[in-house]
Coordinates of N, CA and C in Angstrom, one line a residue:
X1 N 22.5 6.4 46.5 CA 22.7 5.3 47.4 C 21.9 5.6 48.6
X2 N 21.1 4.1 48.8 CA 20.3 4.6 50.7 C 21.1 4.7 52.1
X3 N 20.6 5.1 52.6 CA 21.2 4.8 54.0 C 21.5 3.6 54.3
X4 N 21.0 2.5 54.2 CA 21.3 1.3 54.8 C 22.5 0.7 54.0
X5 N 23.1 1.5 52.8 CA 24.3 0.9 51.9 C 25.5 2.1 52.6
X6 N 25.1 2.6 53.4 CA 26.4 3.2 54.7 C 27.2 2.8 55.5
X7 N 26.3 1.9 56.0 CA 26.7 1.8 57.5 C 27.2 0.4 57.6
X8 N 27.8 0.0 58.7 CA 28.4 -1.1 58.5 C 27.3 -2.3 58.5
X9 N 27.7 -3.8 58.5 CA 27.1 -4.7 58.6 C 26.8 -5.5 60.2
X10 N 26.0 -5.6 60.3 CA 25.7 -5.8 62.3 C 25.5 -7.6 61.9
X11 N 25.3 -8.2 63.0 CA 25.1 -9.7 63.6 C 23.8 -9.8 62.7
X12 N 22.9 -9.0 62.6 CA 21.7 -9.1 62.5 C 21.8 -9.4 60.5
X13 N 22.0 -8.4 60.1 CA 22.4 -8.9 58.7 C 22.3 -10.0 58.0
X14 N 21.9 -10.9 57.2 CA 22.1 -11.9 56.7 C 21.8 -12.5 55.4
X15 N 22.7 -13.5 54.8 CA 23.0 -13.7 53.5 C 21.9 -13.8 52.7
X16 N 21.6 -13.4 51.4 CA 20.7 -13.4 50.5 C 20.4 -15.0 50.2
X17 N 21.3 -15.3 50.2 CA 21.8 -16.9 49.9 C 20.9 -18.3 50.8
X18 N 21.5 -18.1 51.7 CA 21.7 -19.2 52.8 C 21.0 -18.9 54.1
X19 N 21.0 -17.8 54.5 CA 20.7 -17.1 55.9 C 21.6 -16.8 56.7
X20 N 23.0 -17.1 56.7 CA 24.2 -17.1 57.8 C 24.7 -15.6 57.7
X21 N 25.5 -14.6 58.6 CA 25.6 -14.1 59.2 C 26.4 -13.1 57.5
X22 N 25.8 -11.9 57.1 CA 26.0 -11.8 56.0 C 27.2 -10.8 56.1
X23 N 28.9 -10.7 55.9 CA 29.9 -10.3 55.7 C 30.1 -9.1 54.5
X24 N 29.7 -9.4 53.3 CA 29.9 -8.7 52.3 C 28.4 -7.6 51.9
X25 N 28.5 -6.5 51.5 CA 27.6 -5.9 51.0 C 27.7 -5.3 49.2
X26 N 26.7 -6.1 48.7 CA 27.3 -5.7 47.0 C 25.8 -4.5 46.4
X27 N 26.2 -3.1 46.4 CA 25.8 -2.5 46.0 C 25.1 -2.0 44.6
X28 N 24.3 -2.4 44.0 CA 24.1 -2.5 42.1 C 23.8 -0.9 41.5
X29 N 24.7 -0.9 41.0 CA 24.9 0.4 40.3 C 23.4 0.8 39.5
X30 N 23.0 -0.6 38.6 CA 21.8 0.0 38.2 C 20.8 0.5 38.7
X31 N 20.4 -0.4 40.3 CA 19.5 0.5 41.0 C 19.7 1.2 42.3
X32 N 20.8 0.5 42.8 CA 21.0 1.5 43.8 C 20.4 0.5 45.1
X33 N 20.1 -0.6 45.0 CA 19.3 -1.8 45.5 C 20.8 -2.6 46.2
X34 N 20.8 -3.3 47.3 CA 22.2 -3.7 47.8 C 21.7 -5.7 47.8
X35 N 23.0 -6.6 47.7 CA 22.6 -8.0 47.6 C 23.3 -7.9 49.5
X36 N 22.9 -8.9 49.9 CA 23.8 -9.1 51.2 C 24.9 -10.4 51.0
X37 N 25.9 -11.1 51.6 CA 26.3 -12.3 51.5 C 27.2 -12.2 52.3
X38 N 27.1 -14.0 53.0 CA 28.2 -14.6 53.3 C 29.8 -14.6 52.8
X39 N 30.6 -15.1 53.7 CA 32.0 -14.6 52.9 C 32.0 -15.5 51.8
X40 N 31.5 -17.1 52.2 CA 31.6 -18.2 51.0 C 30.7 -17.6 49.6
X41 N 29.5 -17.5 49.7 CA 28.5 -16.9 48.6 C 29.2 -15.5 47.9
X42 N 29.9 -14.7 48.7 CA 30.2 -13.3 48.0 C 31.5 -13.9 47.6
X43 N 32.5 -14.8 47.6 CA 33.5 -14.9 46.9 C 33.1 -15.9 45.5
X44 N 32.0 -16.4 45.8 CA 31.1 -17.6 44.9 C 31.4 -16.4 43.2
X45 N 30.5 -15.1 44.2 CA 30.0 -14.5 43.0 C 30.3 -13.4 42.7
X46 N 31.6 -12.9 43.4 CA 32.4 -11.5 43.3 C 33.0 -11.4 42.1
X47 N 33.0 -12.2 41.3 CA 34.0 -12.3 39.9 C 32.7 -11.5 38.5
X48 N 31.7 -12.1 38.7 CA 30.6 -11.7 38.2 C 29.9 -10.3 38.6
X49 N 29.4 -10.0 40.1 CA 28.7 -9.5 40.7 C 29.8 -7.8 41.0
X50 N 30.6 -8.1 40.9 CA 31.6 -7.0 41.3 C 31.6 -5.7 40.2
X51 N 31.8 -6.5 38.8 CA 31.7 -5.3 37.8 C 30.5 -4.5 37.8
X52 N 29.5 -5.2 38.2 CA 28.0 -4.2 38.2 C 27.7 -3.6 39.3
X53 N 28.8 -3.4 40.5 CA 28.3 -3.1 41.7 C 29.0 -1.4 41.8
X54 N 28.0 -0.5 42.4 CA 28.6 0.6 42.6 C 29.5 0.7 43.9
X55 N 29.3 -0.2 44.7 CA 30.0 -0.6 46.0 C 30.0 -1.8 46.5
X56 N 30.9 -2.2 46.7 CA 31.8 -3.9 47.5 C 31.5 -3.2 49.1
X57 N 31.1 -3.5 49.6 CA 31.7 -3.6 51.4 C 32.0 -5.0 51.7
X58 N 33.3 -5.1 52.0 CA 34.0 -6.2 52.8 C 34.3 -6.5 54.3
X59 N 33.6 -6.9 54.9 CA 34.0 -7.0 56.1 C 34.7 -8.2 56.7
X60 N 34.6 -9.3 55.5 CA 34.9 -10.7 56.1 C 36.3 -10.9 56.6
X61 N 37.2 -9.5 56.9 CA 38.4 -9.9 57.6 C 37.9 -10.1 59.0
X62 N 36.8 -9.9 59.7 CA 36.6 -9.7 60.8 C 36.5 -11.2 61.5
X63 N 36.3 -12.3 59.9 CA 36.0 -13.8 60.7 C 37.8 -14.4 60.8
X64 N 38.7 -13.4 60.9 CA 40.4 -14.1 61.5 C 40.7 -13.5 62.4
X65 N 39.8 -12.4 62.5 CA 40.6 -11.6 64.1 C 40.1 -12.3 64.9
X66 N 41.5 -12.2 66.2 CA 41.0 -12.9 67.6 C 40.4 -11.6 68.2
X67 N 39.7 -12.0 69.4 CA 39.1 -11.3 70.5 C 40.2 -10.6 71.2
X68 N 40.3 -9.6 71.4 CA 41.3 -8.9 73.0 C 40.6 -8.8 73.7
X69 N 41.4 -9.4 75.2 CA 40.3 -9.1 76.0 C 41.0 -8.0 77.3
X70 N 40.6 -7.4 77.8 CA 41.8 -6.6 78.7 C 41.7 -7.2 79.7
X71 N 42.7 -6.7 80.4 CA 43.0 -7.5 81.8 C 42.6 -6.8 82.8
X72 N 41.9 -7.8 83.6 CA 41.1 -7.1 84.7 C 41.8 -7.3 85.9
X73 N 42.7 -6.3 87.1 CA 43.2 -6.5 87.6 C 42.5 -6.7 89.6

């Protein structure tokens, strides 16, 4: 596996698909090569794309969390 199938997914990231902001990272076992996707496109094709992957990264719980913001007194 490379380095860039490590580390998390930044703003910068983006969907193989579409171009939007890419949530999921699907890893391919046979090469060791990563797809990127959106939350909509990686659930499109996680039924398929999942058995051949040596790694899922999910991040797309990150699009329900709210912001905290602390209190600035």
């Amino acid at each position: 596996m490379n380095a860039t199938a490590t580390r998390e997914l930044s703003t910068l990231d983006r969907c193989d698909r579409c171009g939007a902001q890419a949530y999921v990272r699907a890893t391919l076992a046979s090469t060791g090569g990563s797809l990127l996707f959106c939350a909509h496109h990686a659930r499109e094709v996680e039924e398929k794309l999942r058995p051949l992957s040596s790694a899922w990264l999910d991040e797309s719980a990150a699009l329900s969390e709210r912001p905290s913001f602390d209190d600035e007194d």
